[in-house]
Short mmCIF file of C-alpha atoms in Angstrom, two decimals:
data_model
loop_
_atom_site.label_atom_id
_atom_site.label_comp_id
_atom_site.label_asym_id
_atom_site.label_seq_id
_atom_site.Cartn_x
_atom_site.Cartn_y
_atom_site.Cartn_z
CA UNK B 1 59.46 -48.99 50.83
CA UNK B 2 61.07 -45.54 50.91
CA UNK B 3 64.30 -43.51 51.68
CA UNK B 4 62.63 -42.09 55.23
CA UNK B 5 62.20 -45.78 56.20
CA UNK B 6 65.66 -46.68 55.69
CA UNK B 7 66.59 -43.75 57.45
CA UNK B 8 64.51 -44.77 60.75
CA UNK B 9 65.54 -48.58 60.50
CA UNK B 10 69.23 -47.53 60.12
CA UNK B 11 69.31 -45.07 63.07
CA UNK B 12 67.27 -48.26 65.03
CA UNK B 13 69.58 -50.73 63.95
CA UNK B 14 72.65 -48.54 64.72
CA UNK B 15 75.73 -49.07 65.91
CA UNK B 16 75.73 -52.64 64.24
CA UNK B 17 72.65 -54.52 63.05
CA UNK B 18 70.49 -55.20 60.29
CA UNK B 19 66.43 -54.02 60.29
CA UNK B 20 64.06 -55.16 57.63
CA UNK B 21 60.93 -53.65 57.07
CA UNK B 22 58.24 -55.91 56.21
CA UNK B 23 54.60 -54.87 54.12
CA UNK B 24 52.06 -53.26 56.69
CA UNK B 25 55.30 -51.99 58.51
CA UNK B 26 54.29 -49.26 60.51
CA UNK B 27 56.17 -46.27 62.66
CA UNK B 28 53.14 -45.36 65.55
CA UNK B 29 54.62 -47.42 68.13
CA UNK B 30 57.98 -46.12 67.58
CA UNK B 31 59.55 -43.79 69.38
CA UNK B 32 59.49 -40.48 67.98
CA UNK B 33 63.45 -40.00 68.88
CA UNK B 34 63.89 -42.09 65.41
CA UNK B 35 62.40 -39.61 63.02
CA UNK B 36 65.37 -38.09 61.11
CA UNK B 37 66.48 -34.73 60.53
CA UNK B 38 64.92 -32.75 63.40
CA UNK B 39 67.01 -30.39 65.85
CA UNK B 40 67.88 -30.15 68.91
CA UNK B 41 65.26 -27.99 69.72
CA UNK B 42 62.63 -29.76 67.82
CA UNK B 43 63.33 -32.95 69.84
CA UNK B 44 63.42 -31.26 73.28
CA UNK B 45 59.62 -30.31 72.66
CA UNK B 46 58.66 -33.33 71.81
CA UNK B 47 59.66 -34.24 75.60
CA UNK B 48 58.42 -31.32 76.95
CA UNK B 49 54.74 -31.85 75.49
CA UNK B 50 54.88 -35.96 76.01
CA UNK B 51 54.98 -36.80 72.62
CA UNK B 52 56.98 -40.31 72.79
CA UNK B 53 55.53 -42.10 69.91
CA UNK B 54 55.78 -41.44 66.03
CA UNK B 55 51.43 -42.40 66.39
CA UNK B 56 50.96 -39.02 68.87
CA UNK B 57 52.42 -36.68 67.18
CA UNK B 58 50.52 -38.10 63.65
CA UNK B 59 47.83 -37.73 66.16
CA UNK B 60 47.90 -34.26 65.44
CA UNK B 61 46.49 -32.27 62.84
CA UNK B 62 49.32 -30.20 60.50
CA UNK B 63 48.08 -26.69 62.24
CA UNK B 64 48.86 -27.46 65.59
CA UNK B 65 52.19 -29.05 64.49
CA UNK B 66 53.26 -25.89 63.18
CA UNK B 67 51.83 -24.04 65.57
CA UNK B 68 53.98 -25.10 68.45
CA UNK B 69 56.90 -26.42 66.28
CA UNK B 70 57.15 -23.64 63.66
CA UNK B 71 58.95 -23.88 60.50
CA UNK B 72 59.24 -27.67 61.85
CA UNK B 73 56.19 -28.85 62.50
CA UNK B 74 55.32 -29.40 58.74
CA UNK B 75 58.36 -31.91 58.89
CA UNK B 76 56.86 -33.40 61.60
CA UNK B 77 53.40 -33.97 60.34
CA UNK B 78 55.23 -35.54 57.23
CA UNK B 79 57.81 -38.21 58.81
CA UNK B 80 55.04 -39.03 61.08
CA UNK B 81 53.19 -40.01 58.30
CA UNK B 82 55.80 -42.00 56.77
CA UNK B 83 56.61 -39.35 53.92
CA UNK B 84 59.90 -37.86 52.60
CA UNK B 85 59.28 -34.50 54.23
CA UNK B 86 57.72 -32.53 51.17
CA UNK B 87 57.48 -35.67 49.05
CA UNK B 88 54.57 -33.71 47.36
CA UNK B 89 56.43 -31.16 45.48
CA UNK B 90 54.64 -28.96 43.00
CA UNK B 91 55.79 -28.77 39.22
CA UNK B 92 59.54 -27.64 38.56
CA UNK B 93 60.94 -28.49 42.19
CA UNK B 94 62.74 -31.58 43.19
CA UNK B 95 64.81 -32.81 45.68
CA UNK B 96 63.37 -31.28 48.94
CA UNK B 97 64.97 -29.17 51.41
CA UNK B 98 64.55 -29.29 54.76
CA UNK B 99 63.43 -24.83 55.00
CA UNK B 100 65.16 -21.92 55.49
CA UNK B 101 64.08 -19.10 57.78
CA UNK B 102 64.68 -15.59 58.43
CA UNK B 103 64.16 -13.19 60.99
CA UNK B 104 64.46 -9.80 61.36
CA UNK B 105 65.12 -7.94 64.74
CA UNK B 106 64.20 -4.39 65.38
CA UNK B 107 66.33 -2.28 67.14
CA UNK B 108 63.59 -0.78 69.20
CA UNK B 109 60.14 -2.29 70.50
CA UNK B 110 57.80 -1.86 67.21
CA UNK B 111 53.98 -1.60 66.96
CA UNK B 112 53.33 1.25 64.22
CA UNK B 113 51.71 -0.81 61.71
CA UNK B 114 52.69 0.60 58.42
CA UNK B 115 56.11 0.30 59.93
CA UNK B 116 55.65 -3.46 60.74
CA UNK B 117 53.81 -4.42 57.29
CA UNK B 118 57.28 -2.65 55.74
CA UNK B 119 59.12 -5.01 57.60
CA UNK B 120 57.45 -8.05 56.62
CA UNK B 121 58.32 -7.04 52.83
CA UNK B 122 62.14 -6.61 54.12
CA UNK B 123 61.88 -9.98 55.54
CA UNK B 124 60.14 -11.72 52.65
CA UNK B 125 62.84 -10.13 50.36
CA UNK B 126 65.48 -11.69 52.40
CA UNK B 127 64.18 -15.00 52.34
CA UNK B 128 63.76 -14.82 48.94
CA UNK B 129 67.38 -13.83 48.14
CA UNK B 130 68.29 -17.04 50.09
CA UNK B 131 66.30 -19.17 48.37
CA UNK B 132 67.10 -17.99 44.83
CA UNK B 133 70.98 -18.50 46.23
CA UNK B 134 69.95 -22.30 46.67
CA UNK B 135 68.20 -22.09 43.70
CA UNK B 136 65.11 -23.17 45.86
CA UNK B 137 61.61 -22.56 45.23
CA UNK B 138 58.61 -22.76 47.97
CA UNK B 139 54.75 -22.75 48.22
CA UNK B 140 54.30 -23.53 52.24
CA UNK B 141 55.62 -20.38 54.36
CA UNK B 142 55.00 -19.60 58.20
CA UNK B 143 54.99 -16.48 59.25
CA UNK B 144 56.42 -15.70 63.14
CA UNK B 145 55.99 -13.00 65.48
CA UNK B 146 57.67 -12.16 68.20
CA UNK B 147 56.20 -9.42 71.14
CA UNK B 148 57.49 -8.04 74.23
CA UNK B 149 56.13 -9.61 76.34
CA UNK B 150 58.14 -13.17 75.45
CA UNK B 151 55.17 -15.06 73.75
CA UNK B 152 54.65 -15.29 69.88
CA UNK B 153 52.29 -15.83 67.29
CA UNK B 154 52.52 -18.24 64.01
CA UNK B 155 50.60 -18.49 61.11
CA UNK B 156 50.98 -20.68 57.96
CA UNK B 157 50.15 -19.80 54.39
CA UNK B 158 50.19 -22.13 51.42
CA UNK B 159 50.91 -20.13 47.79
CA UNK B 160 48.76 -21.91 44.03
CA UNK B 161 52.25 -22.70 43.02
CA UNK B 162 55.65 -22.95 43.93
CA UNK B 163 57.93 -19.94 43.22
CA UNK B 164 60.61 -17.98 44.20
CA UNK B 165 59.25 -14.18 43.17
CA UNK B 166 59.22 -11.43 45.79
CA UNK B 167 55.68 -9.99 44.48
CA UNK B 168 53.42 -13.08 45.70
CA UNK B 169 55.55 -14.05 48.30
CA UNK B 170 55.14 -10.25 50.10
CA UNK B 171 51.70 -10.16 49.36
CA UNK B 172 50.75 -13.20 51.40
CA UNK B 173 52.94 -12.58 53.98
CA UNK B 174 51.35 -8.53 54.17
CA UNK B 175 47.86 -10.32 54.38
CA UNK B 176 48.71 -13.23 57.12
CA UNK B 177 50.33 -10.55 59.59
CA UNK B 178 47.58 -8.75 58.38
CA UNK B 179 45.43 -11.48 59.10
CA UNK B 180 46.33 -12.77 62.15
CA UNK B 181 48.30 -9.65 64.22
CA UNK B 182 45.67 -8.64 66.60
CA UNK B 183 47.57 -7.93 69.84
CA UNK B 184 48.12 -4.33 71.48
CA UNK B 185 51.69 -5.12 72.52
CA UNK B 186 54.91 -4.34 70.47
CA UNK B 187 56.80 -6.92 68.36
CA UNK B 188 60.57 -7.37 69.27
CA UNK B 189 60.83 -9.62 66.05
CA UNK B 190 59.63 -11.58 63.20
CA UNK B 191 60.50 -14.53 61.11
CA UNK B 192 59.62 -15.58 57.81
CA UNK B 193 60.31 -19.50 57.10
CA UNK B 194 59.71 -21.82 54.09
CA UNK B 195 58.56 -25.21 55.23
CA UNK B 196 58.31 -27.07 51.99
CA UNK B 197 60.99 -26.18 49.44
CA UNK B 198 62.66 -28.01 47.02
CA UNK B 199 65.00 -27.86 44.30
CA UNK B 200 64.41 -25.78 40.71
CA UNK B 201 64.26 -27.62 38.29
CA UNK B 202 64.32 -25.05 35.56
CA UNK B 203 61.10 -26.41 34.32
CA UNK B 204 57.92 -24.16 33.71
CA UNK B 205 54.65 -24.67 35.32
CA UNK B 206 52.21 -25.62 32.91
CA UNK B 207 49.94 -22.09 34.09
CA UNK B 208 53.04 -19.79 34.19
CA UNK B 209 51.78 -16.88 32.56
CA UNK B 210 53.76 -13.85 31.09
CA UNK B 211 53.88 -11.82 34.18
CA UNK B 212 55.34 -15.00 36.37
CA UNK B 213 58.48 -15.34 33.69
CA UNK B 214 59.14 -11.58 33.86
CA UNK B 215 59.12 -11.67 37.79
CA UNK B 216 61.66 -14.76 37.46
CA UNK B 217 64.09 -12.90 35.13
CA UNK B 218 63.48 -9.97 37.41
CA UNK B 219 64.58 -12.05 40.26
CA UNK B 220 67.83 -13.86 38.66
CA UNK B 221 68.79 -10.04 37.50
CA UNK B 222 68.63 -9.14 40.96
CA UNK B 223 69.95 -12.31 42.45
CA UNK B 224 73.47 -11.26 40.08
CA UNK B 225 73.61 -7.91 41.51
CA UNK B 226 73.59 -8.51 44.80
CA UNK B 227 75.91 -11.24 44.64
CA UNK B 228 78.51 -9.25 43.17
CA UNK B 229 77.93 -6.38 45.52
CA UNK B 230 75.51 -7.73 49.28
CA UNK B 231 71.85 -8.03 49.73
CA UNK B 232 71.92 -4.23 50.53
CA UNK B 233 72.95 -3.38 47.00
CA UNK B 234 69.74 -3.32 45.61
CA UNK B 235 66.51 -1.86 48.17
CA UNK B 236 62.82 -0.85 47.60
CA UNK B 237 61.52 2.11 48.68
CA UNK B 238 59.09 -0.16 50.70
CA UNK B 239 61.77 -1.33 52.68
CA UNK B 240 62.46 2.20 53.99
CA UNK B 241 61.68 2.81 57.39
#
């Protein structure tokens, strides 16, 4: 009934063997070591918080998934639900990807906040340069923080549409840590992921307005530059620390 089936019958059936999936099939009693695509890491929390079955982790709600799992757990609330991870892609994107993330380090123990909301724009930037580079667009992001102290914080945003642009991107990444950065203690680091991307198709939302397109040739004009020269070829004064 879909390519994520296959994939889990496959890997079940593996090294030699043929699995069929039948209507009403369903993947809650299956281990959750069969879901596809997950790393290392992923999989070693799913031991360490006892979730064997594909039914307990779709036990939980998308939140807590990411929560725990980061840029990962929106994967996870997907294939547990028998979906191509992202199989909901908004207009102009096919072809999902499984994310990219970013993080930036600081060289010293940070907790000025103007400093800190200028660093989120840095890191949004730099995701964004990867994903116009893999001509990706995305409209589920999770933000990560990282203190001194070891633990972290993680917040997900969802953007109206799926894009590329630095403007909207920045914005709701500003207003999350914004949001959601309560702590006294001083961040070591922070990570900015896309958990639902896919593929640009070249085709226009049917809402784009004026001011989208011009950020989009904004962006490819950038993308060029940069390309040619590094990511470092072209900063914002916002950037500046």
């Amino acid at each position: 009934p879909s390519r994520l089936m296959a994939r889990v019958l496959a890997k079940m059936a593996a090294p030699v063997g043929t699995r069929l999936a039948v209507t009403g099939f369903d993947l809650g009693p299956l281990s959750a070591e069969v879901l596809p695509g997950l790393s290392p890491p992923c999989r070693e929390k799913l031991r360490k918080y006892g979730l064997k079955t594909v039914a307990q982790v779709r036990a939980l709600t998308r939140e807590s998934l990411v929560a725990h799992f980061g840029g990962e757990g929106e994967k996870l609330h997907a294939l547990a639900r028998g979906l191509d991870f992202g199989g909901d892609a908004a207009p102009g994107i096919t072809g999902v990807s499984p994310g990219l993330r970013v993080e930036t380090v600081f060289p010293w123990d940070a907790n000025d906040r103007e400093v800190l909301l200028r660093k989120v724009h840095l890191t949004a930037d730099q995701l964004c340069f990867r994903m116009r580079r893999q001509n990706l667009l995305g409209r589920r992001f999770v933000l990560e923080l990282r203190y001194t102290d070891g633990k972290t914080a993680r917040r997900s945003f969802d953007l109206p549409r799926a894009t590329d642009a630095i403007l909207p991107i920045a914005e709701a990444a500003r207003a999350a840590f914004t949001e959601f950065s309560r702590r006294r203690a001083a961040l070591k680091s922070m990570a900015l992921s896309v958990s639902r991307a896919g593929r640009d198709t070249g085709q226009l939302d049917l809402f784009t307005d004026a001011d989208e397109e011009k950020q989009r040739r904004i962006g490819a004009a950038v993308l060029k530059v940069r390309e040619k020269a590094s990511f470092e070829a072209i900063f914002t004064a916002a950037d500046l620390c």
